[in-house]
Amino acid sequence: MAKKTRYTVVGAGHGGRAMAAHLALMGFPVNLYNRTAQHVAAIKTRGGIELKSYEGGPHGFAELAMVTSDMEEALREAQVIMVVVPSSAHADIARKAAPYLHDGQIVLLNPGRTGGAMEFTKVLSDQGCEADATVAEAETFIYASRSEGPAESRIFRMKDAVPLAALPAHRTDVVLEALKSAYPQFINGVNVLHTGLNNMGAVFHPALTLLNAARIESTKGEFQFYIDGVTPSVGLVLEVLDRERVTVAAALGIRARTALEWLRMAYDATGANLAEAILNQPGYRGIMAPRTLRHRYLFEDVPMSLVPIVAFAQRYGVSVRGMESVVRLACFVHRTDYWRRGRSLGKLGIERWSVSELTAYVNEGVVPSGTTWSPIWMAS
Amino acid sequence: MAKKTRYTVVGAGHGGRAMAAHLALMGFPVNLYNRTAQHVAAIKTRGGIELKSYEGGPHGFAELAMVTSDMEEALREAQVIMVVVPSSAHADIARKAAPYLHDGQIVLLNPGRTGGAMEFTKVLSDQGCEADATVAEAETFIYASRSEGPAESRIFRMKDAVPLAALPAHRTDVVLEALKSAYPQFINGVNVLHTGLNNMGAVFHPALTLLNAARIESTKGEFQFYIDGVTPSVGLVLEVLDRERVTVAAALGIRARTALEWLRMAYDATGANLAEAILNQPGYRGIMAPRTLRHRYLFEDVPMSLVPIVAFAQRYGVSVRGMESVVRLACFVHRTDYWRRGRSLGKLGIERWSVSELTAYVNEGVVPSGTTWSPIWMAS
């Protein structure tokens, strides 16, 4: 039998724990990295994670090869690096990993939100990384999971099909091949513009949070986020944002799925309009609202999902006034300049490129002549 | 004793009924006009309105001189015409009244929201009205009232001081003089830019409705609009909108009151920030949210308050991205183009004027040379 793929999971929140434990229970050697050693002290002491699961799902004590807060040590032996942190931390992980990556390694962002692989690549390049590593991003996170203690995790569901794309896209098959012994669920997501623009969280999370802002704060989230929070008028706003997202994709030559299509495809949930289809998705039952507005639905999805989509829109001539309105309100609520903090085209390294130049970059990895930076695959 | 001022109250909603009944109980002859005869049939049959009130307030059966849906008849003998309709109906009332107004009559919009007197004047002028009538606007409505039956009304509170301004402002004293036997509470509001830009509803109503949108729809408004609806983060958004409003006023050379100053002045309510001050205003206790999003807080305050303030901002170079965001979300929620439906500078007759030209207009009634329309006082 072939040697088992060696994984490093970066990030030990509920998602990273679930993934590390599941991979280990499948028999793969797994390193778990977390920036703050204290957060993984209990896992290090026990030597692994107790995984619980749905009926018939993976469960048991998952022994880990290494638990560390030293990035060099974490990456040394890894073949596949699964990044499972909020996308607002992707740039920081790239900076930390840049000196230690080496040829042939695969980095998968779980998920990338919008522009994740492009930002990660740009930061690696800016840091002088010369490793011929492959950066890829998943469209969504494969698990629905929760932490139930310092060294425990529980998986509620696993998705059947998760698109992913490498940057550049001609490397996607290599990534799928490396992952398939663990995750046959990953499928080819075309390229990172597709995965980034099929980001449904960009449409759902910030608007739904803001249009329920007072209720979240005054009830501490004691209501069902989708079932109570998506009323007919809120649905109208989500539909406008969704149309804007699909239009931005069209301006980039991409046929993105509408939220209605996605709900039908992923959950077989249908309805006369978006609000109805959401109410008809049984998986949304029981999902409670955030307990506070200091939640990743705003502080992650606004800068890492909406801001880059708005940046594409402004560059390629699409009006996205709904999205702009949502970003602005989020800036007020958090007293934060998400336009500056978020993924601008400059941070993605693609400022002033034409659509065909951008397409050539995500598919072939070539950059326009005159570009002042070189992606890692050109440096190596 | 001097002959009693003859009033016509236009509009028989809860506010118009309260005002007509109170004026009649004070001994003034009062005509009550309503566009739809059916809505005032019970009042016409009884010959008046049964008024209830707070302890010590006006109450009793108020006999009216006339109840009509014929504008000509309603205005024939009137000296003061109190317009008590949603501001979105001001233009329609002006069109209907234009043929029947005559010299010396006073029209007071209760209240004007933003740009009410300017819009009313422009419509009268466009209709060829040549009467030397005076149009004025109040900053807020003097009563808090409710209808309790087809020929009843109840007054909860009356404000102590309500600024009003005539257009042009040198006529304000004439209006105050005509009203003072009935309403000593009216005070000089400087000019219609002051009354229009001290419009607190523009700041409070649409944003508070939208940031509580889902809760309003899913609970049918079963929560306290201000007490539960103004959470700390919602307060931050209101503060941004309020700063924008005060900045627009400053660009017009006007020192508008901040919402915090207004809460302290009007209600002696204070707090470290706007959310706290609102929670400290006992008058907000018990005020429930709208039962649906089809409410004047959106369909009136967006086009008649926010849109004209944004129009001033855009003309005079102030950034009001918060207000723009609120208007856009309201457009989505109601699937209505409030930019077009609302009070543009063109509808106010002041397009492309400089600040000094606008100031001369509201204070002195003079229009810049080359203006293609003539206000009624120049026609007569």
CSV table of N, CA and C in Angstrom, one decimal, chain A residues 7 22-23 26 28 142-143 158-164 175-188:
chain,number,residue,atom,x,y,z
A,7,TYR,N,-0.7,15.0,6.7
A,7,TYR,CA,-1.4,16.2,6.7
A,7,TYR,C,-1.0,17.1,7.9
A,22,HIS,N,-10.8,13.7,12.3
A,22,HIS,CA,-11.3,12.8,11.3
A,22,HIS,C,-10.2,12.2,10.4
A,23,LEU,N,-9.3,13.0,10.0
A,23,LEU,CA,-8.1,12.5,9.2
A,23,LEU,C,-7.3,11.5,10.0
A,26,MET,N,-9.1,8.3,10.1
A,26,MET,CA,-9.0,7.6,8.8
A,26,MET,C,-7.6,7.0,8.6
A,28,PHE,N,-4.5,8.7,8.7
A,28,PHE,CA,-3.4,9.6,8.2
A,28,PHE,C,-2.6,10.1,9.3
A,142,ILE,N,-16.2,21.6,4.5
A,142,ILE,CA,-16.8,20.3,4.3
A,142,ILE,C,-17.6,19.8,5.5
A,143,TYR,N,-17.2,20.3,6.7
A,143,TYR,CA,-17.9,19.8,7.9
A,143,TYR,C,-18.9,20.9,8.5
A,158,MET,N,-21.5,16.1,7.0
A,158,MET,CA,-20.4,16.4,6.1
A,158,MET,C,-21.1,16.6,4.7
A,159,LYS,N,-20.5,17.5,4.0
A,159,LYS,CA,-21.1,17.8,2.6
A,159,LYS,C,-20.8,16.6,1.7
A,160,ASP,N,-21.7,16.4,0.7
A,160,ASP,CA,-21.4,15.4,-0.3
A,160,ASP,C,-20.5,15.8,-1.4
A,161,ALA,N,-20.5,17.1,-1.7
A,161,ALA,CA,-19.7,17.5,-2.8
A,161,ALA,C,-19.2,19.0,-2.5
A,162,VAL,N,-17.9,19.1,-2.5
A,162,VAL,CA,-17.3,20.5,-2.3
A,162,VAL,C,-16.4,20.8,-3.4
A,163,PRO,N,-16.7,21.8,-4.2
A,163,PRO,CA,-15.8,22.3,-5.3
A,163,PRO,C,-14.5,22.9,-4.7
A,164,LEU,N,-13.4,22.6,-5.3
A,164,LEU,CA,-12.2,23.3,-5.0
A,164,LEU,C,-11.5,23.7,-6.3
A,175,VAL,N,-4.2,18.5,-6.9
A,175,VAL,CA,-4.7,18.7,-5.6
A,175,VAL,C,-5.8,17.6,-5.3
A,176,LEU,N,-6.7,17.4,-6.3
A,176,LEU,CA,-7.8,16.4,-6.1
A,176,LEU,C,-7.2,15.1,-5.9
A,177,GLU,N,-6.2,14.7,-6.6
A,177,GLU,CA,-5.5,13.4,-6.6
A,177,GLU,C,-4.9,13.2,-5.2
A,178,ALA,N,-4.3,14.3,-4.7
A,178,ALA,CA,-3.6,14.2,-3.3
A,178,ALA,C,-4.6,14.0,-2.2
A,179,LEU,N,-5.8,14.6,-2.4
A,179,LEU,CA,-6.8,14.6,-1.3
A,179,LEU,C,-7.7,13.4,-1.4
A,180,LYS,N,-7.8,12.7,-2.6
A,180,LYS,CA,-9.0,11.8,-2.8
A,180,LYS,C,-9.0,10.6,-1.8
A,181,SER,N,-7.9,10.2,-1.3
A,181,SER,CA,-7.9,9.0,-0.4
A,181,SER,C,-8.6,9.4,0.9
A,182,ALA,N,-8.5,10.7,1.3
A,182,ALA,CA,-9.2,11.2,2.5
A,182,ALA,C,-10.6,11.8,2.1
A,183,TYR,N,-10.7,12.5,1.1
A,183,TYR,CA,-11.9,13.3,0.8
A,183,TYR,C,-12.3,13.1,-0.7
A,184,PRO,N,-13.0,12.0,-1.0
A,184,PRO,CA,-13.5,11.9,-2.3
A,184,PRO,C,-14.6,12.9,-2.7
A,185,GLN,N,-15.1,13.6,-1.6
A,185,GLN,CA,-16.1,14.7,-1.8
A,185,GLN,C,-15.6,15.9,-2.6
A,186,PHE,N,-14.3,16.1,-2.6
A,186,PHE,CA,-13.9,17.3,-3.3
A,186,PHE,C,-14.0,17.1,-4.8
A,187,ILE,N,-14.5,18.1,-5.5
A,187,ILE,CA,-14.7,18.0,-7.0
A,187,ILE,C,-14.0,19.3,-7.6
A,188,ASN,N,-13.9,19.2,-8.9
A,188,ASN,CA,-13.2,20.3,-9.6
A,188,ASN,C,-14.1,21.6,-9.7
